[in-house]
Structures are given as structure tokens and as C-alpha cells.
PDB file of C-alpha atoms in Angstrom:
ATOM      1  CA  MET A  11       0.000   0.000   0.000  1.00  0.00           C
ATOM      2  CA  SER A  12       1.287   3.467  -0.822  1.00  0.00           C
ATOM      3  CA  ALA A  13       1.866   5.911   2.037  1.00  0.00           C
ATOM      4  CA  VAL A  14      -1.223   7.774   3.239  1.00  0.00           C
ATOM      5  CA  ASN A  15      -0.537  11.508   3.453  1.00  0.00           C
ATOM      6  CA  ILE A  16      -2.327  12.923   6.522  1.00  0.00           C
ATOM      7  CA  PRO A  17       0.050  15.664   7.699  1.00  0.00           C
ATOM      8  CA  ARG A  18      -0.182  17.314  11.110  1.00  0.00           C
ATOM      9  CA  LEU A  19      -0.221  21.059  10.422  1.00  0.00           C
ATOM     10  CA  ASP A  20       0.004  24.052  12.768  1.00  0.00           C
ATOM     11  CA  LEU A  21      -2.694  26.600  11.836  1.00  0.00           C
ATOM     12  CA  ASN A  22      -0.857  29.334  13.730  1.00  0.00           C
ATOM     13  CA  THR A  23       1.954  29.164  11.153  1.00  0.00           C
ATOM     14  CA  TYR A  24      -0.580  30.217   8.516  1.00  0.00           C
ATOM     15  CA  ILE A  25      -2.375  32.876  10.570  1.00  0.00           C
ATOM     16  CA  ASN A  26       0.716  34.516  12.112  1.00  0.00           C
ATOM     17  CA  GLY A  27       3.659  33.017  10.229  1.00  0.00           C
ATOM     18  CA  THR A  28       6.164  34.442   7.780  1.00  0.00           C
ATOM     19  CA  GLU A  29       5.388  34.482   4.074  1.00  0.00           C
ATOM     20  CA  GLU A  30       7.495  31.333   3.720  1.00  0.00           C
ATOM     21  CA  GLN A  31       5.636  29.537   6.550  1.00  0.00           C
ATOM     22  CA  ARG A  32       2.265  30.528   5.147  1.00  0.00           C
ATOM     23  CA  LYS A  33       3.165  29.202   1.705  1.00  0.00           C
ATOM     24  CA  ALA A  34       4.461  25.951   3.212  1.00  0.00           C
ATOM     25  CA  PHE A  35       1.163  25.497   5.085  1.00  0.00           C
ATOM     26  CA  SER A  36      -0.902  26.241   1.979  1.00  0.00           C
ATOM     27  CA  ASP A  37       1.173  23.835  -0.133  1.00  0.00           C
ATOM     28  CA  ALA A  38       0.954  21.091   2.495  1.00  0.00           C
ATOM     29  CA  ILE A  39      -2.810  21.286   2.994  1.00  0.00           C
ATOM     30  CA  GLY A  40      -3.367  21.470  -0.768  1.00  0.00           C
ATOM     31  CA  LYS A  41      -1.141  18.433  -1.413  1.00  0.00           C
ATOM     32  CA  ALA A  42      -2.879  16.394   1.314  1.00  0.00           C
ATOM     33  CA  PHE A  43      -6.337  17.401   0.118  1.00  0.00           C
ATOM     34  CA  ASN A  44      -5.308  16.417  -3.407  1.00  0.00           C
ATOM     35  CA  GLU A  45      -3.986  13.021  -2.294  1.00  0.00           C
ATOM     36  CA  THR A  46      -6.071  11.812   0.668  1.00  0.00           C
ATOM     37  CA  GLY A  47      -8.536  14.581   1.499  1.00  0.00           C
ATOM     38  CA  PHE A  48      -7.533  14.619   5.206  1.00  0.00           C
ATOM     39  CA  VAL A  49      -5.212  16.593   7.515  1.00  0.00           C
ATOM     40  CA  THR A  50      -4.921  17.057  11.281  1.00  0.00           C
ATOM     41  CA  ILE A  51      -4.614  20.585  12.669  1.00  0.00           C
ATOM     42  CA  THR A  52      -2.996  21.953  15.830  1.00  0.00           C
ATOM     43  CA  ASN A  53      -3.248  25.482  17.313  1.00  0.00           C
ATOM     44  CA  HIS A  54      -6.806  25.868  16.026  1.00  0.00           C
ATOM     45  CA  GLY A  55      -8.072  28.168  18.773  1.00  0.00           C
ATOM     46  CA  LEU A  56      -9.984  25.705  20.978  1.00  0.00           C
ATOM     47  CA  SER A  57      -8.458  25.155  24.415  1.00  0.00           C
ATOM     48  CA  LYS A  58      -8.338  21.750  26.089  1.00  0.00           C
ATOM     49  CA  GLU A  59     -10.652  23.141  28.775  1.00  0.00           C
ATOM     50  CA  LEU A  60     -13.268  24.150  26.204  1.00  0.00           C
ATOM     51  CA  ILE A  61     -13.089  20.755  24.472  1.00  0.00           C
ATOM     52  CA  ASP A  62     -13.380  18.919  27.796  1.00  0.00           C
ATOM     53  CA  ASP A  63     -16.358  21.085  28.752  1.00  0.00           C
ATOM     54  CA  LEU A  64     -17.965  20.437  25.367  1.00  0.00           C
ATOM     55  CA  TYR A  65     -17.722  16.661  25.725  1.00  0.00           C
ATOM     56  CA  LYS A  66     -19.038  16.856  29.294  1.00  0.00           C
ATOM     57  CA  GLN A  67     -22.123  18.694  28.002  1.00  0.00           C
ATOM     58  CA  VAL A  68     -22.560  16.360  25.007  1.00  0.00           C
ATOM     59  CA  LYS A  69     -22.514  13.302  27.276  1.00  0.00           C
ATOM     60  CA  ALA A  70     -25.057  14.959  29.566  1.00  0.00           C
ATOM     61  CA  LEU A  71     -27.325  15.740  26.608  1.00  0.00           C
ATOM     62  CA  PHE A  72     -27.485  12.169  25.340  1.00  0.00           C
ATOM     63  CA  ALA A  73     -27.915  10.843  28.887  1.00  0.00           C
ATOM     64  CA  LEU A  74     -31.257  12.701  29.102  1.00  0.00           C
ATOM     65  CA  PRO A  75     -34.331  10.427  29.159  1.00  0.00           C
ATOM     66  CA  GLU A  76     -35.601   9.378  25.730  1.00  0.00           C
ATOM     67  CA  ASP A  77     -38.893  11.267  26.120  1.00  0.00           C
ATOM     68  CA  VAL A  78     -37.016  14.480  26.958  1.00  0.00           C
ATOM     69  CA  LYS A  79     -34.783  14.178  23.879  1.00  0.00           C
ATOM     70  CA  MET A  80     -37.758  13.363  21.644  1.00  0.00           C
ATOM     71  CA  LYS A  81     -39.496  16.636  22.508  1.00  0.00           C
ATOM     72  CA  TYR A  82     -36.559  18.365  20.771  1.00  0.00           C
ATOM     73  CA  GLU A  83     -37.006  16.478  17.489  1.00  0.00           C
ATOM     74  CA  ILE A  84     -38.717  19.107  15.340  1.00  0.00           C
ATOM     75  CA  PRO A  85     -40.717  17.827  12.334  1.00  0.00           C
ATOM     76  CA  GLY A  86     -40.041  19.682   9.096  1.00  0.00           C
ATOM     77  CA  LEU A  87     -36.485  20.766   9.940  1.00  0.00           C
ATOM     78  CA  ALA A  88     -34.863  17.724   8.240  1.00  0.00           C
ATOM     79  CA  GLY A  89     -32.684  17.283  11.317  1.00  0.00           C
ATOM     80  CA  GLN A  90     -30.973  20.637  10.692  1.00  0.00           C
ATOM     81  CA  ARG A  91     -31.698  21.901  14.214  1.00  0.00           C
ATOM     82  CA  GLY A  92     -32.201  20.076  17.492  1.00  0.00           C
ATOM     83  CA  TYR A  93     -32.384  16.340  18.053  1.00  0.00           C
ATOM     84  CA  THR A  94     -32.449  13.502  15.519  1.00  0.00           C
ATOM     85  CA  GLY A  95     -33.221  10.114  17.027  1.00  0.00           C
ATOM     86  CA  LYS A  96     -31.870   6.652  16.376  1.00  0.00           C
ATOM     87  CA  ASN A  97     -32.358   4.906  13.022  1.00  0.00           C
ATOM     88  CA  LYS A  98     -33.045   8.149  11.126  1.00  0.00           C
ATOM     89  CA  GLU A  99     -29.978   8.816   8.950  1.00  0.00           C
ATOM     90  CA  THR A 100     -28.808   6.311   6.345  1.00  0.00           C
ATOM     91  CA  ALA A 101     -25.543   6.710   4.410  1.00  0.00           C
ATOM     92  CA  LYS A 102     -26.101   7.213   0.676  1.00  0.00           C
ATOM     93  CA  GLY A 103     -26.411   3.838  -1.024  1.00  0.00           C
ATOM     94  CA  PHE A 104     -27.111   1.951   2.220  1.00  0.00           C
ATOM     95  CA  LYS A 105     -30.424   0.449   3.334  1.00  0.00           C
ATOM     96  CA  VAL A 106     -29.705   0.086   7.069  1.00  0.00           C
ATOM     97  CA  PRO A 107     -29.625   3.299   9.166  1.00  0.00           C
ATOM     98  CA  ASP A 108     -26.466   4.314  11.031  1.00  0.00           C
ATOM     99  CA  LEU A 109     -26.190   3.316  14.702  1.00  0.00           C
ATOM    100  CA  LYS A 110     -26.270   6.851  16.083  1.00  0.00           C
ATOM    101  CA  GLU A 111     -28.339   9.771  17.367  1.00  0.00           C
ATOM    102  CA  PHE A 112     -27.328  13.419  17.063  1.00  0.00           C
ATOM    103  CA  TRP A 113     -28.068  17.071  17.829  1.00  0.00           C
ATOM    104  CA  GLN A 114     -27.422  19.920  15.374  1.00  0.00           C
ATOM    105  CA  ILE A 115     -26.678  23.589  15.976  1.00  0.00           C
ATOM    106  CA  GLY A 116     -26.820  26.018  13.046  1.00  0.00           C
ATOM    107  CA  GLN A 117     -25.812  29.547  12.120  1.00  0.00           C
ATOM    108  CA  THR A 118     -26.778  32.509  14.288  1.00  0.00           C
ATOM    109  CA  VAL A 119     -26.962  35.596  12.057  1.00  0.00           C
ATOM    110  CA  ALA A 120     -25.838  38.589  14.116  1.00  0.00           C
ATOM    111  CA  ASP A 121     -26.344  41.275  11.439  1.00  0.00           C
ATOM    112  CA  ASP A 122     -29.356  42.069   9.247  1.00  0.00           C
ATOM    113  CA  ALA A 123     -28.233  39.858   6.366  1.00  0.00           C
ATOM    114  CA  PRO A 124     -30.998  38.160   4.347  1.00  0.00           C
ATOM    115  CA  GLU A 125     -29.926  34.780   5.757  1.00  0.00           C
ATOM    116  CA  LYS A 126     -31.485  35.849   9.062  1.00  0.00           C
ATOM    117  CA  GLU A 127     -34.904  35.025   7.611  1.00  0.00           C
ATOM    118  CA  LEU A 128     -33.771  31.765   6.005  1.00  0.00           C
ATOM    119  CA  TYR A 129     -32.343  29.882   8.967  1.00  0.00           C
ATOM    120  CA  PRO A 130     -34.513  28.416  11.711  1.00  0.00           C
ATOM    121  CA  ASP A 131     -33.643  29.361  15.286  1.00  0.00           C
ATOM    122  CA  ASN A 132     -31.431  27.019  17.205  1.00  0.00           C
ATOM    123  CA  VAL A 133     -33.222  24.730  19.637  1.00  0.00           C
ATOM    124  CA  GLN A 134     -32.338  25.496  23.258  1.00  0.00           C
ATOM    125  CA  VAL A 135     -31.971  22.633  25.758  1.00  0.00           C
ATOM    126  CA  ALA A 136     -33.926  23.814  28.802  1.00  0.00           C
ATOM    127  CA  GLU A 137     -32.451  21.076  30.991  1.00  0.00           C
ATOM    128  CA  LEU A 138     -28.820  21.934  30.137  1.00  0.00           C
ATOM    129  CA  PRO A 139     -28.341  25.706  29.706  1.00  0.00           C
ATOM    130  CA  GLU A 140     -24.541  25.279  29.638  1.00  0.00           C
ATOM    131  CA  PHE A 141     -24.858  22.985  26.604  1.00  0.00           C
ATOM    132  CA  ASN A 142     -26.373  25.909  24.672  1.00  0.00           C
ATOM    133  CA  THR A 143     -23.595  28.364  25.568  1.00  0.00           C
ATOM    134  CA  VAL A 144     -20.674  25.946  25.135  1.00  0.00           C
ATOM    135  CA  THR A 145     -21.824  24.680  21.723  1.00  0.00           C
ATOM    136  CA  LEU A 146     -22.340  28.263  20.490  1.00  0.00           C
ATOM    137  CA  GLU A 147     -18.796  29.171  21.555  1.00  0.00           C
ATOM    138  CA  VAL A 148     -17.382  26.055  19.869  1.00  0.00           C
ATOM    139  CA  TYR A 149     -19.384  26.812  16.704  1.00  0.00           C
ATOM    140  CA  LYS A 150     -17.894  30.298  16.420  1.00  0.00           C
ATOM    141  CA  LYS A 151     -14.329  29.137  17.080  1.00  0.00           C
ATOM    142  CA  LEU A 152     -14.529  26.327  14.518  1.00  0.00           C
ATOM    143  CA  GLU A 153     -16.093  28.682  11.988  1.00  0.00           C
ATOM    144  CA  GLY A 154     -13.151  31.045  12.497  1.00  0.00           C
ATOM    145  CA  ALA A 155     -10.594  28.253  12.120  1.00  0.00           C
ATOM    146  CA  GLY A 156     -12.408  27.019   9.027  1.00  0.00           C
ATOM    147  CA  ILE A 157     -12.234  30.433   7.356  1.00  0.00           C
ATOM    148  CA  HIS A 158      -8.435  30.489   7.825  1.00  0.00           C
ATOM    149  CA  LEU A 159      -8.173  26.969   6.371  1.00  0.00           C
ATOM    150  CA  LEU A 160     -10.253  28.015   3.348  1.00  0.00           C
ATOM    151  CA  ARG A 161      -7.924  30.986   2.827  1.00  0.00           C
ATOM    152  CA  ALA A 162      -4.946  28.624   2.697  1.00  0.00           C
ATOM    153  CA  ILE A 163      -6.850  26.424   0.244  1.00  0.00           C
ATOM    154  CA  ALA A 164      -7.739  29.439  -1.908  1.00  0.00           C
ATOM    155  CA  VAL A 165      -4.042  30.353  -2.138  1.00  0.00           C
ATOM    156  CA  TYR A 166      -3.181  26.771  -3.134  1.00  0.00           C
ATOM    157  CA  LEU A 167      -5.826  26.957  -5.879  1.00  0.00           C
ATOM    158  CA  GLY A 168      -4.361  30.223  -7.209  1.00  0.00           C
ATOM    159  CA  LEU A 169      -7.417  32.232  -6.115  1.00  0.00           C
ATOM    160  CA  ASP A 170      -7.549  35.442  -4.120  1.00  0.00           C
ATOM    161  CA  GLU A 171      -6.875  34.518  -0.490  1.00  0.00           C
ATOM    162  CA  ASN A 172     -10.285  35.849   0.551  1.00  0.00           C
ATOM    163  CA  TYR A 173     -12.193  34.078  -2.239  1.00  0.00           C
ATOM    164  CA  PHE A 174     -14.343  32.093   0.201  1.00  0.00           C
ATOM    165  CA  ASP A 175     -14.842  34.785   2.875  1.00  0.00           C
ATOM    166  CA  ASN A 176     -18.095  36.358   1.629  1.00  0.00           C
ATOM    167  CA  LYS A 177     -19.416  32.943   0.566  1.00  0.00           C
ATOM    168  CA  VAL A 178     -19.144  31.439   4.059  1.00  0.00           C
ATOM    169  CA  HIS A 179     -19.986  34.558   6.096  1.00  0.00           C
ATOM    170  CA  ASN A 180     -23.405  33.687   7.557  1.00  0.00           C
ATOM    171  CA  GLY A 181     -23.082  30.358   5.759  1.00  0.00           C
ATOM    172  CA  ASN A 182     -25.331  27.395   6.462  1.00  0.00           C
ATOM    173  CA  SER A 183     -22.741  25.638   8.661  1.00  0.00           C
ATOM    174  CA  ILE A 184     -23.718  22.964  11.161  1.00  0.00           C
ATOM    175  CA  LEU A 185     -22.176  21.797  14.444  1.00  0.00           C
ATOM    176  CA  ARG A 186     -23.253  18.206  15.038  1.00  0.00           C
ATOM    177  CA  THR A 187     -22.878  16.496  18.410  1.00  0.00           C
ATOM    178  CA  LEU A 188     -22.982  12.737  17.896  1.00  0.00           C
ATOM    179  CA  HIS A 189     -23.665   9.760  20.119  1.00  0.00           C
ATOM    180  CA  TYR A 190     -22.908   6.311  18.759  1.00  0.00           C
ATOM    181  CA  PHE A 191     -24.954   4.473  21.347  1.00  0.00           C
ATOM    182  CA  PRO A 192     -23.979   1.189  23.032  1.00  0.00           C
ATOM    183  CA  ILE A 193     -24.678  -1.957  21.041  1.00  0.00           C
ATOM    184  CA  GLU A 194     -26.309  -4.108  23.693  1.00  0.00           C
ATOM    185  CA  ASN A 195     -27.031  -7.155  21.531  1.00  0.00           C
ATOM    186  CA  PRO A 196     -24.516  -7.489  18.661  1.00  0.00           C
ATOM    187  CA  ASP A 197     -26.121 -10.727  17.444  1.00  0.00           C
ATOM    188  CA  ALA A 198     -29.377  -8.908  16.698  1.00  0.00           C
ATOM    189  CA  LEU A 199     -27.710  -6.391  14.366  1.00  0.00           C
ATOM    190  CA  PRO A 200     -28.238  -6.619  10.611  1.00  0.00           C
ATOM    191  CA  ASP A 201     -25.006  -7.667   8.877  1.00  0.00           C
ATOM    192  CA  ASP A 202     -24.344  -4.229   7.386  1.00  0.00           C
ATOM    193  CA  ALA A 203     -25.343  -2.122  10.426  1.00  0.00           C
ATOM    194  CA  VAL A 204     -22.447   0.175  11.370  1.00  0.00           C
ATOM    195  CA  ARG A 205     -22.013   3.326  13.407  1.00  0.00           C
ATOM    196  CA  ALA A 206     -21.609   5.388  10.231  1.00  0.00           C
ATOM    197  CA  GLY A 207     -21.773   3.812   6.786  1.00  0.00           C
ATOM    198  CA  ALA A 208     -19.174   4.692   4.162  1.00  0.00           C
ATOM    199  CA  HIS A 209     -19.940   8.204   2.918  1.00  0.00           C
ATOM    200  CA  GLU A 210     -18.550  11.538   1.789  1.00  0.00           C
ATOM    201  CA  ASP A 211     -19.460  14.811   3.502  1.00  0.00           C
ATOM    202  CA  ILE A 212     -21.744  17.253   1.700  1.00  0.00           C
ATOM    203  CA  ASN A 213     -20.111  20.569   2.654  1.00  0.00           C
ATOM    204  CA  LEU A 214     -16.900  22.481   1.786  1.00  0.00           C
ATOM    205  CA  ILE A 215     -14.727  21.182   4.643  1.00  0.00           C
ATOM    206  CA  THR A 216     -15.420  19.311   7.885  1.00  0.00           C
ATOM    207  CA  LEU A 217     -13.596  20.060  11.142  1.00  0.00           C
ATOM    208  CA  LEU A 218     -13.858  17.208  13.648  1.00  0.00           C
ATOM    209  CA  ILE A 219     -13.008  17.696  17.321  1.00  0.00           C
ATOM    210  CA  GLY A 220     -11.496  14.335  18.140  1.00  0.00           C
ATOM    211  CA  ALA A 221     -13.721  11.546  19.398  1.00  0.00           C
ATOM    212  CA  SER A 222     -14.065   9.568  22.600  1.00  0.00           C
ATOM    213  CA  ALA A 223     -12.975   6.348  20.854  1.00  0.00           C
ATOM    214  CA  ASP A 224     -11.325   5.050  17.689  1.00  0.00           C
ATOM    215  CA  GLY A 225     -13.349   3.945  14.682  1.00  0.00           C
ATOM    216  CA  LEU A 226     -12.918   6.599  11.965  1.00  0.00           C
ATOM    217  CA  GLU A 227     -11.431   5.134   8.776  1.00  0.00           C
ATOM    218  CA  LEU A 228     -10.813   6.538   5.288  1.00  0.00           C
ATOM    219  CA  LEU A 229     -10.784   4.705   1.979  1.00  0.00           C
ATOM    220  CA  THR A 230      -7.377   5.044   0.298  1.00  0.00           C
ATOM    221  CA  ARG A 231      -6.761   5.222  -3.438  1.00  0.00           C
ATOM    222  CA  ASP A 232      -5.633   1.590  -3.163  1.00  0.00           C
ATOM    223  CA  ASN A 233      -9.188   0.783  -2.044  1.00  0.00           C
ATOM    224  CA  THR A 234      -8.144  -0.191   1.483  1.00  0.00           C
ATOM    225  CA  TRP A 235      -9.442   1.207   4.783  1.00  0.00           C
ATOM    226  CA  PHE A 236      -6.984   3.274   6.831  1.00  0.00           C
ATOM    227  CA  PRO A 237      -7.635   4.321  10.476  1.00  0.00           C
ATOM    228  CA  VAL A 238      -7.521   8.087  11.056  1.00  0.00           C
ATOM    229  CA  LYS A 239      -6.156   9.054  14.464  1.00  0.00           C
ATOM    230  CA  ALA A 240      -5.639  12.513  15.923  1.00  0.00           C
ATOM    231  CA  TYR A 241      -3.321  13.550  18.717  1.00  0.00           C
ATOM    232  CA  GLY A 242      -5.042  14.814  21.854  1.00  0.00           C
ATOM    233  CA  GLU A 243      -6.951  17.972  20.982  1.00  0.00           C
ATOM    234  CA  ASP A 244      -6.036  18.118  17.276  1.00  0.00           C
ATOM    235  CA  LEU A 245      -8.779  18.677  14.706  1.00  0.00           C
ATOM    236  CA  VAL A 246      -9.273  16.207  11.877  1.00  0.00           C
ATOM    237  CA  VAL A 247     -10.167  18.203   8.745  1.00  0.00           C
ATOM    238  CA  ASN A 248     -11.410  16.727   5.477  1.00  0.00           C
ATOM    239  CA  VAL A 249     -12.697  17.859   2.081  1.00  0.00           C
ATOM    240  CA  GLY A 250     -16.444  17.755   1.434  1.00  0.00           C
ATOM    241  CA  ASP A 251     -18.257  17.162  -1.841  1.00  0.00           C
ATOM    242  CA  MET A 252     -18.970  20.866  -2.437  1.00  0.00           C
ATOM    243  CA  LEU A 253     -15.253  21.667  -2.498  1.00  0.00           C
ATOM    244  CA  GLN A 254     -14.610  18.607  -4.671  1.00  0.00           C
ATOM    245  CA  ARG A 255     -17.226  19.809  -7.187  1.00  0.00           C
ATOM    246  CA  LEU A 256     -15.858  23.356  -7.138  1.00  0.00           C
ATOM    247  CA  THR A 257     -12.343  22.078  -7.876  1.00  0.00           C
ATOM    248  CA  ASN A 258     -13.417  19.464 -10.465  1.00  0.00           C
ATOM    249  CA  ASN A 259     -11.927  16.674  -8.275  1.00  0.00           C
ATOM    250  CA  LYS A 260      -8.560  18.454  -7.827  1.00  0.00           C
ATOM    251  CA  LEU A 261      -9.300  18.330  -4.087  1.00  0.00           C
ATOM    252  CA  LYS A 262     -10.549  14.959  -2.947  1.00  0.00           C
ATOM    253  CA  SER A 263     -13.702  14.263  -0.938  1.00  0.00           C
ATOM    254  CA  THR A 264     -12.592  10.967   0.540  1.00  0.00           C
ATOM    255  CA  THR A 265     -14.984   8.186   1.472  1.00  0.00           C
ATOM    256  CA  HIS A 266     -14.878   7.510   5.217  1.00  0.00           C
ATOM    257  CA  ARG A 267     -16.817   5.557   7.822  1.00  0.00           C
ATOM    258  CA  VAL A 268     -17.060   4.834  11.538  1.00  0.00           C
ATOM    259  CA  VAL A 269     -16.736   1.108  12.142  1.00  0.00           C
ATOM    260  CA  ASN A 270     -18.201  -0.835  15.037  1.00  0.00           C
ATOM    261  CA  PRO A 271     -15.774  -1.464  17.893  1.00  0.00           C
ATOM    262  CA  PRO A 272     -14.445  -4.914  18.851  1.00  0.00           C
ATOM    263  CA  ARG A 273     -17.190  -7.046  20.374  1.00  0.00           C
ATOM    264  CA  GLU A 274     -15.892  -6.585  23.927  1.00  0.00           C
ATOM    265  CA  GLU A 275     -16.233  -2.777  23.557  1.00  0.00           C
ATOM    266  CA  MET A 276     -19.652  -2.679  21.877  1.00  0.00           C
ATOM    267  CA  LYS A 277     -21.432  -1.765  25.115  1.00  0.00           C
ATOM    268  CA  ASN A 278     -19.448   1.488  25.287  1.00  0.00           C
ATOM    269  CA  SER A 279     -20.727   4.738  23.825  1.00  0.00           C
ATOM    270  CA  ARG A 280     -18.699   6.761  21.322  1.00  0.00           C
ATOM    271  CA  PHE A 281     -19.075  10.536  21.104  1.00  0.00           C
ATOM    272  CA  SER A 282     -17.770  12.933  18.451  1.00  0.00           C
ATOM    273  CA  VAL A 283     -18.380  16.526  17.344  1.00  0.00           C
ATOM    274  CA  PRO A 284     -17.921  17.442  13.652  1.00  0.00           C
ATOM    275  CA  PHE A 285     -18.404  20.963  12.284  1.00  0.00           C
ATOM    276  CA  PHE A 286     -19.675  20.968   8.702  1.00  0.00           C
ATOM    277  CA  LEU A 287     -18.584  24.247   7.114  1.00  0.00           C
ATOM    278  CA  HIS A 288     -21.163  25.228   4.493  1.00  0.00           C
ATOM    279  CA  PRO A 289     -21.370  28.328   2.313  1.00  0.00           C
ATOM    280  CA  LYS A 290     -24.519  30.359   1.793  1.00  0.00           C
ATOM    281  CA  SER A 291     -27.113  28.513  -0.282  1.00  0.00           C
ATOM    282  CA  THR A 292     -26.567  30.945  -3.184  1.00  0.00           C
ATOM    283  CA  MET A 293     -22.908  29.976  -3.730  1.00  0.00           C
ATOM    284  CA  ASP A 294     -22.296  28.722  -7.272  1.00  0.00           C
ATOM    285  CA  LEU A 295     -20.529  25.339  -7.180  1.00  0.00           C
ATOM    286  CA  ALA A 296     -19.691  25.396 -10.911  1.00  0.00           C
ATOM    287  CA  SER A 297     -16.165  24.012 -11.305  1.00  0.00           C
ATOM    288  CA  LEU A 298     -13.451  26.669 -11.354  1.00  0.00           C
ATOM    289  CA  PRO A 299     -12.189  27.262 -14.918  1.00  0.00           C
ATOM    290  CA  SER A 300      -8.602  26.830 -13.680  1.00  0.00           C
ATOM    291  CA  THR A 301      -9.361  23.193 -12.752  1.00  0.00           C
ATOM    292  CA  ILE A 302     -10.672  22.245 -16.207  1.00  0.00           C
ATOM    293  CA  ASP A 303      -8.389  21.350 -19.130  1.00  0.00           C
ATOM    294  CA  ALA A 304      -7.914  18.659 -21.784  1.00  0.00           C
ATOM    295  CA  GLU A 305      -6.596  16.184 -19.211  1.00  0.00           C
ATOM    296  CA  HIS A 306      -9.252  17.127 -16.665  1.00  0.00           C
ATOM    297  CA  PRO A 307     -12.574  17.632 -18.460  1.00  0.00           C
ATOM    298  CA  LYS A 308     -15.466  19.120 -16.518  1.00  0.00           C
ATOM    299  CA  LEU A 309     -17.070  16.352 -14.428  1.00  0.00           C
ATOM    300  CA  TYR A 310     -20.087  18.039 -12.851  1.00  0.00           C
ATOM    301  CA  THR A 311     -23.174  19.943 -13.894  1.00  0.00           C
ATOM    302  CA  ASP A 312     -23.561  23.444 -12.465  1.00  0.00           C
ATOM    303  CA  ILE A 313     -25.544  23.696  -9.236  1.00  0.00           C
ATOM    304  CA  THR A 314     -25.824  26.023  -6.232  1.00  0.00           C
ATOM    305  CA  ALA A 315     -24.865  24.989  -2.722  1.00  0.00           C
ATOM    306  CA  GLY A 316     -28.492  25.164  -1.601  1.00  0.00           C
ATOM    307  CA  GLU A 317     -29.723  22.951  -4.425  1.00  0.00           C
ATOM    308  CA  TYR A 318     -26.967  20.439  -3.784  1.00  0.00           C
ATOM    309  CA  LEU A 319     -27.618  20.296  -0.020  1.00  0.00           C
ATOM    310  CA  ASP A 320     -31.316  19.732  -0.636  1.00  0.00           C
ATOM    311  CA  GLU A 321     -30.561  16.875  -3.045  1.00  0.00           C
ATOM    312  CA  ARG A 322     -28.190  15.190  -0.597  1.00  0.00           C
ATOM    313  CA  LEU A 323     -30.484  15.515   2.438  1.00  0.00           C
ATOM    314  CA  ARG A 324     -33.117  13.600   0.473  1.00  0.00           C
ATOM    315  CA  GLU A 325     -30.599  10.912  -0.452  1.00  0.00           C
ATOM    316  CA  ILE A 326     -29.621  10.248   3.182  1.00  0.00           C
ATOM    317  CA  GLY A 327     -33.212  10.130   4.402  1.00  0.00           C
ATOM    318  CA  LEU A 328     -33.343  13.334   6.458  1.00  0.00           C
ATOM    319  CA  LYS A 329     -35.641  15.112   3.988  1.00  0.00           C
ATOM    320  CA  LYS A 330     -38.690  13.731   2.195  1.00  0.00           C
TER     321      LYS A 330
END
């Protein structure tokens, strides 16, 4: 198997580094996103204390009684805000739902931008007021880190560094807190039931704050599964399908999954918190002209981010 390129990069060297350091960061993230679609990131702006507090609140949320959680599942929101219960989301192409439940927090528009009328309000957990404040803080910090990462990507693509800024300001980004619940009776599971079926993310980039257990794997170009591990508080960042479309496959949206643990660990929960960085729904995802040539013909039809999100939510069963 060829080497899998998942570099560990220091975001501070891009934000505050010399011109040489910034170029090295941009080149490294571009190369990794071209080859494997994944990097890990240090110095991203989230302290260990904030991450620990976040996971404490996430565990408390999913420990709430089932009837309490269910009152936060809002029909008509396609899971985009509040709680989504077990057996609701199915990876594209799969028939068996993922073994998980989750809660989603969306954009809070602070100015009078038109998006203010488009996004539903976030659902507040009455029983856990600290969950609401901690997740909002984490959302804003990950959004900020994501904007810096997109600037480095823009430079790699030969675009203006701020190409993505106005497209993701007040974008339709989502913070998802995930609980892969204990598997009490492994023998009763359908053969292809897994914590998260093989899939690609919908958005521009995903920033994942660690996880409470192993299980994340990516599919290499050799068609083998490779475990993705992060150090301590590092973020795992990967390319989503919107960025892949925009770059005509120059940047790679890599298939990944969360596998079930060894049988002796199946009764343990797994928690993780990904941030799906989305642009505004009006962003044009038509492939950049610079990524199309005789060797790389245009692969995708033109579509907006909003149209594409809608299509994908239907495919994974969250929208009718």
C-alpha cells in the first residue's frame, strides 16, 4: 500500500507566520487534500478546557431520558436543528440506518443579512443551559478556524486569499454532536449495520473535534481502509463534496466511515463533534475554470450549494 498523506499542520503558522511559513502550510494542505482529502490541525483556537467542557455537556445531553430528547425532534427541519433520534440517517447507497443519534446547531446571524430570515432558530436545551452556551462558543471558534483553512486552500488553488470569505460569512454551517450508542445485543444487528456507513461529507470542509474512541477510517486510493487518528486535541479536517465539485476533483472528498468497535467494547458509547462548514445557499458550485483542461474535463453539472444540499439531504433520508 502506498503511504497515506495525513500531515499534522500548525494553523498558527498560517495565521501569524512568515510568508514562507504561510506558503508551506498552503502547499501542504493542498497536497494532502489532493492526495487523501484529510489533515490534522494543531493550534486551532480551541483550548483543552473548552473541548473537555464540550464533551461533558454532550454526554449529559445524550444521557437525558428518551422522552425528553424526543421533545426536541422538530418535524419539518430535516434534522438541521435540534435532536435527531436513532435509526433516522442512512448513508447514501445503504439500506440500514447508522447506529447513532445526534443534535445539530446552526448559524446565528448577528447582522441584518438576508440569511437571518432563512435559517430556523437554534433549539435550546432547557435542561442543560450550559450545553447551549458551550456549543455556540465552539461553533464560532470552529467557523473562524475554518475560514483560515479556506484561505490557505484558496491560495493553493491560485485564487484570491479571501475568495471564500463572503461565501461562508453567515453560511449554512452545522455543528453536530454525535452519540454512537452502546450496542447491547450485537447478534441482533443486521449484517451491514455500522455506526456510520461509508460516505462523503456534503459541505466544503469538515472540522472534527477528536472523538471519545477510535473507529474513523478513510478509503485510500488503493481501495483499502486506513484508520484516522488525531493527537489529543487536534482537529481532523477533510474535504467535502462541495469543495470537490468546485475544484473538479482536484481536491478529494474521501470516502470515510465509523466502524463498530471490537465485540468486547460494543457496550461502550462513542461521542464525536464534527463541524460541517457550508457556504450560503446561493454559492455557485460550478467548477473553477482553472481546474478544467484537456486532461481534466469538466465532471459536474452546475448547481448552487443550496440545491446540492437539498438533493443530498433527500438521499440520506433526512428530507422527504
